[in-house]
Every structure is written in structure tokens, then in C-alpha cells.
Amino acid sequence: MDCLHEEEKWTRDEINKAQLVRLQNTVEQALKAPYYAKKLKEAKINASTIKSLDDLKKIPFTTKDDLRAGYPDAFLATPRSEIVRLHASSGTTGTPTVICHTQDDINSWADLMARCMYMVGIRREDSFQNMAGYGLFTGGLGIHYGAERLGCMTIPAGAGNTRRQLKFIQDFKVKAVHILPSYALHIGEKLKEDGFDPRELPAKIALIGAEPHTEEARQRIEHLLGLRAFNSYGLSEMNGPGVAFECIAQNGLHVWEDAYIVEIIDPKTLEPVKDGEIGELVFTTLCRKGMPILRYRTRDLSRFINGSCVCGREHRRIDRILGRSDDMLIIKGCNFYPMQVEQVLLSFPQVGQNYVLELIKEGSIDQLQVKVEINPAFFEEEKKEDMRVLHQLQRNIAERLKDELLFTPKVDLVEANSLPKSEGKAIRVVDKRKD
Ligand code: AMP
Ligand code: ZN
């Protein structure tokens, strides 16, 4: 196996052994934080409670609300003077969730990220452009430090300014980029509109993540930009990117189990789901000093992918994020996730690169209005030729959505680039019921 770190070659047994020792150390470290000192004492847990990995179950879960309640420093396990960096998660309302890192934390995060990049074929002699926003968002500096750690010439382009992005990619022969999937689709479409074939760009590898996206979206990105796109999963509470990453096989994301313990639980019963079943991801940090977090409930839904990976790594694989336990929508009594809608929409070649789900009221009944951009070529041609073709497409989309969602949403076909595009994570659901 061609890999950056020995840990990637660990057998299951080696992973388990290291996890046990690291978990014991993490509990000891966590006890230095006021929040865990109280919480673990109440649960009668100390470092010697953890005799086997099974004892992890004795530790209470940590939730986003706990982190908020502990704002600003109840989760700090080192003196403030040891902290060199603060990040926050992207929630826009209420008290932010902040994570503080020591220099060692930053170093091990950079190592994990560098490992991900090496795994998908990026090397130190390559140029790397980070096309995600910087600032508190971990997809900026988190990815940046990983690329520098690997030794790449790293261009902190940030999001937006498509022309300059393109110029740098061309002039510095950028081999790999990090980009949010919604921005990748947008930029690809924009370039085509300008008469440029994005497939001719030197970039051949994209790290895509930070927001939910379907396999259909990945394939579109690969086709549109002429590169291979690898799914990058992470969350600020667990550093950010570098928690789980797809290998060359593109069949599930390896969780770096030397740095995290991953569990998948039923969000209702809080018990582990059966192997291969969908549930909520729960993570425990194993290497963090500044803010160790035990059994963090992510609300992200996924499942374990069983069997061994062709790449040879034994770090367990999870499926792409299938939704969040808190983004489930209920319309006309039918439960569904936004990603189910994306999957249907992007399977239509006539459908463009952006869409939005609006929750509206029809009288006193909730309804879903799907606004979806249509490829410019198709829109132009058909508008001139025959409006009936557009109506037929609209009906076909509504019907396929009905098969998937079990109710018929309203479908509105709109012109390319007419829907609002956010620079950060895409806003896919807008609730207009209260307007
Ligand atoms: P933040 O901590 O604000 O950067 O947000 C982290 C959240 O973004 C995660 O909990 C996921 O819901 C989402 N996310 C991150 N990476 C991915 C990914 N590759 N696929 C789907 N959702 C993702
Ligand atoms: Zn693999």
C-alpha cells in the first residue's frame, strides 16, 4: 500500500489496541475540562473505568447543545495559554459552537489531512488550490495546513471570483483543488457559458465535501470538470475535514480510526444499529488535547460499509452522508430527506446545476415547491421550438419525484444561473410557510 503514514496499514487488531490506550488517555485529559469533570463524575467514570473498548458505552453522549451550554470554555482541557487556534461550526443562529486547538492538535489535524490528500494521489510536487472559504470555517485553514504539510504549493484562493480561480489553476498548473460540490457545479456551468471547456483545465483531482451531495452530483462534477472527485467528510467538533475520506476505490469513506472512534446509533433508542444499517454517526476524539470530545452525536446519518476495501486499509468505511436526523422534512404526511430530491433531479440530463426546495403553504396545507435550473442549451432550444416539451419535462420530473417521495411536489423549471448561489455551503431548503 502506497500511503503516507504507518497507521494506515494497521490491522484491525492494531487499531483496537491503539484505540484502547488512546481512549484511556482521552478520558484522563477530558477530566481536566470543567464540563467533563462534572459530567463524568456524575456518571462515576474515570480513566480506570475504561478497561476495554466496550466500556466506551458507559460514557454519556455529548450533544451540540452541551457544547453550546459550555461556551466559551467549559470544554477546555488545557490552560488557555496552550491554545493557538479557534474554529467555529457553520450554524448561523444562537451561540456558536467553538473548538479550541493546541499546537499539537493543529499538527495532528494537518497530518490527517495530508494523509487524505496523499491517499487520492496528491504529491508534494503538485500545486493545490483551496477554493473553499477561509475564516472560522474549517474547510479553509484545515485543508490548507494539510496541503502545506504534504509539501504542496498551496494557493489559498478562497471561494468566489471565478475568473481569478481559473487563471491560477491554468498559470500554476494546479493539479488538485478543494471545492464545495455546489460551487464545483456552478463554476463548471459558468465556464461552459463563457465558451470554455472546463475539462481542459489542468486540475485532475477534486476534494469535495463540507455539504451533503449525492453520487449523481459527484458524477456530474467529474464529467463537467474532467477530473476525479473524492468525498471529504468532517465537522468542526471533530477538527473539520480529515475525519473520513474516500480512497481511490471511491466506495465509502475510511474513518481514521487511529484518531477517532466511530459508532453508529439509532437516534431514538441510542443503541448501536445492526451492522450496515443507517443511523447517526457518533465520534470520540482520540488525539486531542485542547478540547477532547467524547461520543459526540453528529446528527449525520450514514452506515458502515462491510467487507475489506481493495486499497488494503482496514480503517472502517462509512457510506456518504445520507441526510441529517434534523433535516428530515414532512410534507403531506410523507417523510423525506433533501438528498432524495437531489438524486432524482440530477438523474435528468436536462436538469442544470442548481436547485432549491421551498416549503410553502397551499391554503392550510404544506407543500413542497422544487425550483430547478434547466440546462441553457435545452431551455433555449425548447422555448423556441415548443413549450409543450418543457411541460412534459416538468411532468416527468414531478412523476419521478412522486415515486421517490410518495407525494407530488410542485416543480418549477427556471433558467440556468437564476437561483441564488451562496458562497459557502449551499442553502437547499427555504421555509416560506411563515412569510
Ligand atoms: P461544520 O462543522 O459547520 O463545517 O459542518 C459540519 C457538517 O457539514 C457535518 O456535520 C455534515 O452535516 C456536513 N458535511 C461535512 N462534510 C460532508 C460531506 N462530505 N458530505 C455530507 N455532509 C457533509
Ligand atoms: Zn479504501
XYZ file of C-alpha atoms in Angstrom, residues 91 101 107 202 236 255 257 307 329 346 401 415:
12
model
C -24.551 27.188 12.388
C -6.816 23.677 19.415
C -0.221 19.377 13.896
C -5.004 21.008 -15.571
C -15.699 21.308 13.282
C -12.753 6.859 9.075
C -9.682 5.171 13.459
C -16.072 -6.086 3.933
C -38.923 17.047 6.015
C -29.685 15.199 -11.173
C -40.318 12.733 -7.513
C -33.306 29.330 -16.337
